[in-house]
Tab-separated table of C-alpha atoms in Angstrom:
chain	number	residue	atom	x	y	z
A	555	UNK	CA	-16.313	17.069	-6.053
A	556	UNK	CA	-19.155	16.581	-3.385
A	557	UNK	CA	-20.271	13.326	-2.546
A	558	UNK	CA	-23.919	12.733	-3.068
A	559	UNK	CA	-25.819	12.849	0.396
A	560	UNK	CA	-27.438	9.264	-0.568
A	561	UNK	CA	-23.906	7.488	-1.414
A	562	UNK	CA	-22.650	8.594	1.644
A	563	UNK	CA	-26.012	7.109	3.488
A	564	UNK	CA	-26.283	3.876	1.620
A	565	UNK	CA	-21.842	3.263	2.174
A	566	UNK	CA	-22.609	3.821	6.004
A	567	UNK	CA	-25.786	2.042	6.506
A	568	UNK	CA	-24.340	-0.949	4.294
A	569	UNK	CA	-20.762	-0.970	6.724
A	570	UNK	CA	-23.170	-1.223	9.508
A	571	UNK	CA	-25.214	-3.962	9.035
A	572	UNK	CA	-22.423	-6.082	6.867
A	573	UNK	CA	-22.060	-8.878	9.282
A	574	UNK	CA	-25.610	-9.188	9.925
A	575	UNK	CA	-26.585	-9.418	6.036
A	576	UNK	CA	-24.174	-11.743	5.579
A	577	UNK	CA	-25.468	-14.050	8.042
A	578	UNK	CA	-28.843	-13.531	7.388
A	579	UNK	CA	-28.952	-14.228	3.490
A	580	UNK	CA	-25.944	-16.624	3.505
A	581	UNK	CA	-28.529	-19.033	2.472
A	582	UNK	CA	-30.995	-16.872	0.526
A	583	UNK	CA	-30.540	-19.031	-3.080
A	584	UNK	CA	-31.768	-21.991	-1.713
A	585	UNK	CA	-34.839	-20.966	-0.938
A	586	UNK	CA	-35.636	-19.126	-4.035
A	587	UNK	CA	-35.604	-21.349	-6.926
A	588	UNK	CA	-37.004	-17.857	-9.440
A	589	UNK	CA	-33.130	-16.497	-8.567
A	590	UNK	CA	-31.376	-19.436	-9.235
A	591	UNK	CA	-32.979	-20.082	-12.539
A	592	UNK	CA	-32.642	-16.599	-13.764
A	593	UNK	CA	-28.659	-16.353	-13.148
A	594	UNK	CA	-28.649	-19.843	-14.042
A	595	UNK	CA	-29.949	-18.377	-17.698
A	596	UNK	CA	-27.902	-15.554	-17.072
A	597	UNK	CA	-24.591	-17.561	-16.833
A	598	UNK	CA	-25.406	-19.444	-19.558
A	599	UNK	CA	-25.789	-16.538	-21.918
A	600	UNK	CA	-22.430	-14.691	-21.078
A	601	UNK	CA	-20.653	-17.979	-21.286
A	602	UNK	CA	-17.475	-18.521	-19.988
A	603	UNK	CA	-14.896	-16.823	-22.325
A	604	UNK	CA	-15.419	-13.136	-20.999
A	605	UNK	CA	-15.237	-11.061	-17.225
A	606	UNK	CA	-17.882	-10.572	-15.514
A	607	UNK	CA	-18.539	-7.697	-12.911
A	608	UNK	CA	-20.745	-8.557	-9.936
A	609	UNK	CA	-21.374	-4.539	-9.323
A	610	UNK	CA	-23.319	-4.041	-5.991
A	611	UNK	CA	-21.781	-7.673	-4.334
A	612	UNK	CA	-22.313	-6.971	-0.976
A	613	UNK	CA	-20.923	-9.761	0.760
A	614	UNK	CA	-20.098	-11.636	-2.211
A	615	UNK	CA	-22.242	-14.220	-1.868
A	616	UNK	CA	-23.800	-14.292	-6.002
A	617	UNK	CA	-20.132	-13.620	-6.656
A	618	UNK	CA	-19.704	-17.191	-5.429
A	619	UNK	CA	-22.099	-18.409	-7.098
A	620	UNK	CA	-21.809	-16.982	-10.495
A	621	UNK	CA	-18.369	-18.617	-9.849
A	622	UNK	CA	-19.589	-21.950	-8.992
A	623	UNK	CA	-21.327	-21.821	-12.385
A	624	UNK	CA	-18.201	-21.417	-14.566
A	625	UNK	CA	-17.596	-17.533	-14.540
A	626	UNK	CA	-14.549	-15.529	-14.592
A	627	UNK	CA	-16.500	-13.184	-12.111
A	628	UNK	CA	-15.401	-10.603	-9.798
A	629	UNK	CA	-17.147	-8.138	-7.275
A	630	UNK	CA	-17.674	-4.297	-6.474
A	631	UNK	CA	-19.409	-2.460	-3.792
A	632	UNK	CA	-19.373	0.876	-2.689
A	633	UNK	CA	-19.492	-0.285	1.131
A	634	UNK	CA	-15.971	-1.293	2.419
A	635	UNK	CA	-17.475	-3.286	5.221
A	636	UNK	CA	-19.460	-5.623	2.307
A	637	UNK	CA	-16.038	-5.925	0.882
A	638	UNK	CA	-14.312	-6.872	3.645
A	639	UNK	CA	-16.861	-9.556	3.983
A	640	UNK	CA	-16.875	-11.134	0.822
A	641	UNK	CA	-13.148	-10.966	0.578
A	642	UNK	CA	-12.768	-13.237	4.044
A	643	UNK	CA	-15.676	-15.757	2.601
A	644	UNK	CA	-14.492	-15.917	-1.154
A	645	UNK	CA	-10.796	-15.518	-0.467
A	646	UNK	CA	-10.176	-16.684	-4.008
A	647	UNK	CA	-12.580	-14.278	-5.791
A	648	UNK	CA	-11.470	-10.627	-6.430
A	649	UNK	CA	-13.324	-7.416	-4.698
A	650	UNK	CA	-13.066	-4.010	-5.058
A	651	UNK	CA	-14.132	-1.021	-3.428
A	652	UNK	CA	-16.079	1.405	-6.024
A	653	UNK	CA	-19.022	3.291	-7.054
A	654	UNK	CA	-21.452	2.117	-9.630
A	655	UNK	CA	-21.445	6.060	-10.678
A	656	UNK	CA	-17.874	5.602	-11.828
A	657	UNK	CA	-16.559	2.608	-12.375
A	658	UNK	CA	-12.540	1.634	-12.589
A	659	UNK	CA	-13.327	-0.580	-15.489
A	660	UNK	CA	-12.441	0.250	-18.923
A	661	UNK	CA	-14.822	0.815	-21.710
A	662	UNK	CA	-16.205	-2.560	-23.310
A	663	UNK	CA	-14.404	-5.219	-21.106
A	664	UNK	CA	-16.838	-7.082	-19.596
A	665	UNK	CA	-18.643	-10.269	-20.920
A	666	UNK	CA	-21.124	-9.742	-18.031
A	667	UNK	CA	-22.505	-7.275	-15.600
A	668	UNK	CA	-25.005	-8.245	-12.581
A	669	UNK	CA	-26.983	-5.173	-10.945
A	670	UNK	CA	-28.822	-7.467	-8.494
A	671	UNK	CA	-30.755	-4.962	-6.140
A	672	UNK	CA	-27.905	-2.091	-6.117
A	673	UNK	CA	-29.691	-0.099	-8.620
A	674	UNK	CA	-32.411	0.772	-5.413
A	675	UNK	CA	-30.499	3.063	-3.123
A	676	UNK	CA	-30.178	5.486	-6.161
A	677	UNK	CA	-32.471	7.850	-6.689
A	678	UNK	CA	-34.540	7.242	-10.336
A	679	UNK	CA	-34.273	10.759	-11.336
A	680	UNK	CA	-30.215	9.997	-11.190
A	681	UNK	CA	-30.523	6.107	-12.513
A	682	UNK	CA	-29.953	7.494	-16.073
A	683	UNK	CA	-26.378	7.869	-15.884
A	684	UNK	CA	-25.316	5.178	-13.668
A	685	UNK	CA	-26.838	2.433	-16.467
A	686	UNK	CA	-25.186	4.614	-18.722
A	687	UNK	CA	-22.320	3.548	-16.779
A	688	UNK	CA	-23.399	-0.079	-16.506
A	689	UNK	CA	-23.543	-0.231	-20.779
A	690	UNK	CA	-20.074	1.561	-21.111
A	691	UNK	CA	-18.295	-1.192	-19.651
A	692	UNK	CA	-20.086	-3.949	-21.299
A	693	UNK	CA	-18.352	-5.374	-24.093
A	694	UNK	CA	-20.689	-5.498	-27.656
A	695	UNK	CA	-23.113	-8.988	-27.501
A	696	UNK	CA	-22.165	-8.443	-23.296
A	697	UNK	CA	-25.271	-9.009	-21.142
A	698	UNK	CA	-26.510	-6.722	-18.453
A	699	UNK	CA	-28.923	-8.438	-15.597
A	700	UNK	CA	-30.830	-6.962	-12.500
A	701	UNK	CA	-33.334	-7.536	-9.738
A	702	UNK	CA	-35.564	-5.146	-8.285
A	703	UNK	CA	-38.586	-4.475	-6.236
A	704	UNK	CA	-42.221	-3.656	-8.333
A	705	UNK	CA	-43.407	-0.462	-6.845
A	706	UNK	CA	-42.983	3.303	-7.708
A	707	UNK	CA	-43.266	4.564	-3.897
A	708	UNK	CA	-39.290	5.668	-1.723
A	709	UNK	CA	-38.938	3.692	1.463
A	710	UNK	CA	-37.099	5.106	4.233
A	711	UNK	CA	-35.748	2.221	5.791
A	712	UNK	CA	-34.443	3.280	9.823
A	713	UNK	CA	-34.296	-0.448	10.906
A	714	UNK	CA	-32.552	-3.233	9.513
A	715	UNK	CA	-30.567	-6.690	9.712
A	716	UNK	CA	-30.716	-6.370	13.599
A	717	UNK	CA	-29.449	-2.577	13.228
A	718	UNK	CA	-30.788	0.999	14.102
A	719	UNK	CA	-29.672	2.931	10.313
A	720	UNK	CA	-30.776	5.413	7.787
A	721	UNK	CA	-31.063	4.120	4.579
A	722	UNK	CA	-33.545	5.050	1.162
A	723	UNK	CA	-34.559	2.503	-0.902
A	724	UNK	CA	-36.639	2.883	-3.753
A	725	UNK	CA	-39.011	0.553	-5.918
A	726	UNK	CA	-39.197	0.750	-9.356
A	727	UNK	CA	-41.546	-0.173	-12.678
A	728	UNK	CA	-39.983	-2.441	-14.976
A	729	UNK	CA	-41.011	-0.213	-17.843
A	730	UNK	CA	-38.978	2.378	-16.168
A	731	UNK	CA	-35.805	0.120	-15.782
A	732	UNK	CA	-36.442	-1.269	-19.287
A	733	UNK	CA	-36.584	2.226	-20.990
A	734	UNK	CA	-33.115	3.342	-19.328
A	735	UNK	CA	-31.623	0.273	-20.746
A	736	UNK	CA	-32.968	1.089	-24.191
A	737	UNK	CA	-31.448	4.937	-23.577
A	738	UNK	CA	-28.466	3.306	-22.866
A	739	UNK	CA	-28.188	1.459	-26.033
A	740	UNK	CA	-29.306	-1.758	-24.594
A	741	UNK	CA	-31.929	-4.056	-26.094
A	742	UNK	CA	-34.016	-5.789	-23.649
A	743	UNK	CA	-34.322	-9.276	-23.914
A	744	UNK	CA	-36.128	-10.691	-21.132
A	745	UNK	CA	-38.450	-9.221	-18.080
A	746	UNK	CA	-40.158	-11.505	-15.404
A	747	UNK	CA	-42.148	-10.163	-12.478
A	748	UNK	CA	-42.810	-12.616	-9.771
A	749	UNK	CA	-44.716	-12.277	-6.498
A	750	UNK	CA	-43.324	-11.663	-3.289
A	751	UNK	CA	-41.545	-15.059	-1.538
A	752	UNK	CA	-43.026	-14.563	2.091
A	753	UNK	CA	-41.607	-13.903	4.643
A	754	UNK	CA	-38.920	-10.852	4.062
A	755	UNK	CA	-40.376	-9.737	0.381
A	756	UNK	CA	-43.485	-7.754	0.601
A	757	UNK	CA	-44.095	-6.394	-2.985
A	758	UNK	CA	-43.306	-8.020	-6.101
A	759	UNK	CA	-39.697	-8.799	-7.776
A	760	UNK	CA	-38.916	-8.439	-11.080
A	761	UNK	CA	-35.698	-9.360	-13.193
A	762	UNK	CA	-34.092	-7.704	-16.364
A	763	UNK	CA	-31.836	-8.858	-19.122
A	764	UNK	CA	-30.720	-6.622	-21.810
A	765	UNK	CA	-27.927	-7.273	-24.336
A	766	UNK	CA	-24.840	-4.788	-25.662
A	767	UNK	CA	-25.740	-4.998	-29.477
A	768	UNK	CA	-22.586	-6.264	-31.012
């Protein structure tokens, strides 16, 4: 089967700038007390008695600190390179190459799943069956949480993290998310849209958290 062109240009653009993003958001949660509090809420909820997949890690670095807040948590992203970096910073965390498309995780096993910006680089028309995706490994009463730009407009993005790449990103309206959870089966339990934290965010950020029904 064909790759889709944009997996193939998010994978690459993602390998390139790996280092880069690491370095330059290494310290992101400390300045953003909104992200803290909402996977602070988000840990709490899951608990500690079930998996959770970080799916769209990067460079692990909410792997780490989902893990710092009690959870059996491990990481997936579709770039190698973001892998390879979170492997070498969280050597005692797990990470896996994959897809969010198709994920090597059996049906109803996880306790938790974090989408936390990897739902962008997808086009919407084509979000339907990747959070299909997302709900089939949840486990019933499992919680499903993401982070997104506000916007409905596609960005192509040709500079970034210090590098020269060719990237699409896409913003997205949070009744849009919320009704592909709720064609997924999910119930939505919380949305919060916040204004942009200057200086790298320039439109608004909202957060999602729907629930498996058990």
């Amino acid at each position: 089967m064909t790759e889709p062109a944009y997996l193939a240009q998010t994978r690459t653009a993602y390998d390139t700038v790996a280092e880069s993003y690491a370095d330059l958001l290494r310290d992101a949660l400390t300045d953003s007390p909104w992200d803290r509090a909402v996977l602070s809420a988000f840990a709490e909820l899951v608990g500690t008695t079930g998996l959770v997949g970080d799916l769209g890690c990067g460079p692990g670095r909410l792997t780490g600190h989902l893990a710092a807040l009690g959870l059996d948590v491990f990481g997936v992203d579709l770039s190698p390179g973001m892998v390879e970096v979170a492997r070498r910073a969280h050597p005692g965390l797990r990470f896996e190459v994959g897809s969010l498309a198709a994920l090597d995780i059996a049906d109803g096993s996880l306790a938790g799943a974090l989408a936390w910006y990897s739902l962008i680089h997808t086009p919407p028309e084509r979000l339907s069956p990747l959070v299909a995706e997302l709900a089939r490994v949840l486990a019933p009463g499992g919680r499903l949480l993401t982070a997104f730009q506000v916007g409905d407009e596609p960005r192509h993005i040709t500079h970034g993290y210090g590098h020269d790449i060719t990237l699409d990103a896409y913003r997205l309206r949070p009744d849009f998310v919320a009704e592909l959870f709720t064609d997924a089966g999910l119930t939505v339990e919380a949305r919060l849209v916040r204004e942009p934290q200057p200086p790298h965010e320039k439109a608004p950020q909202a957060y999602l958290l729907a629930r498996k029904p058990a």
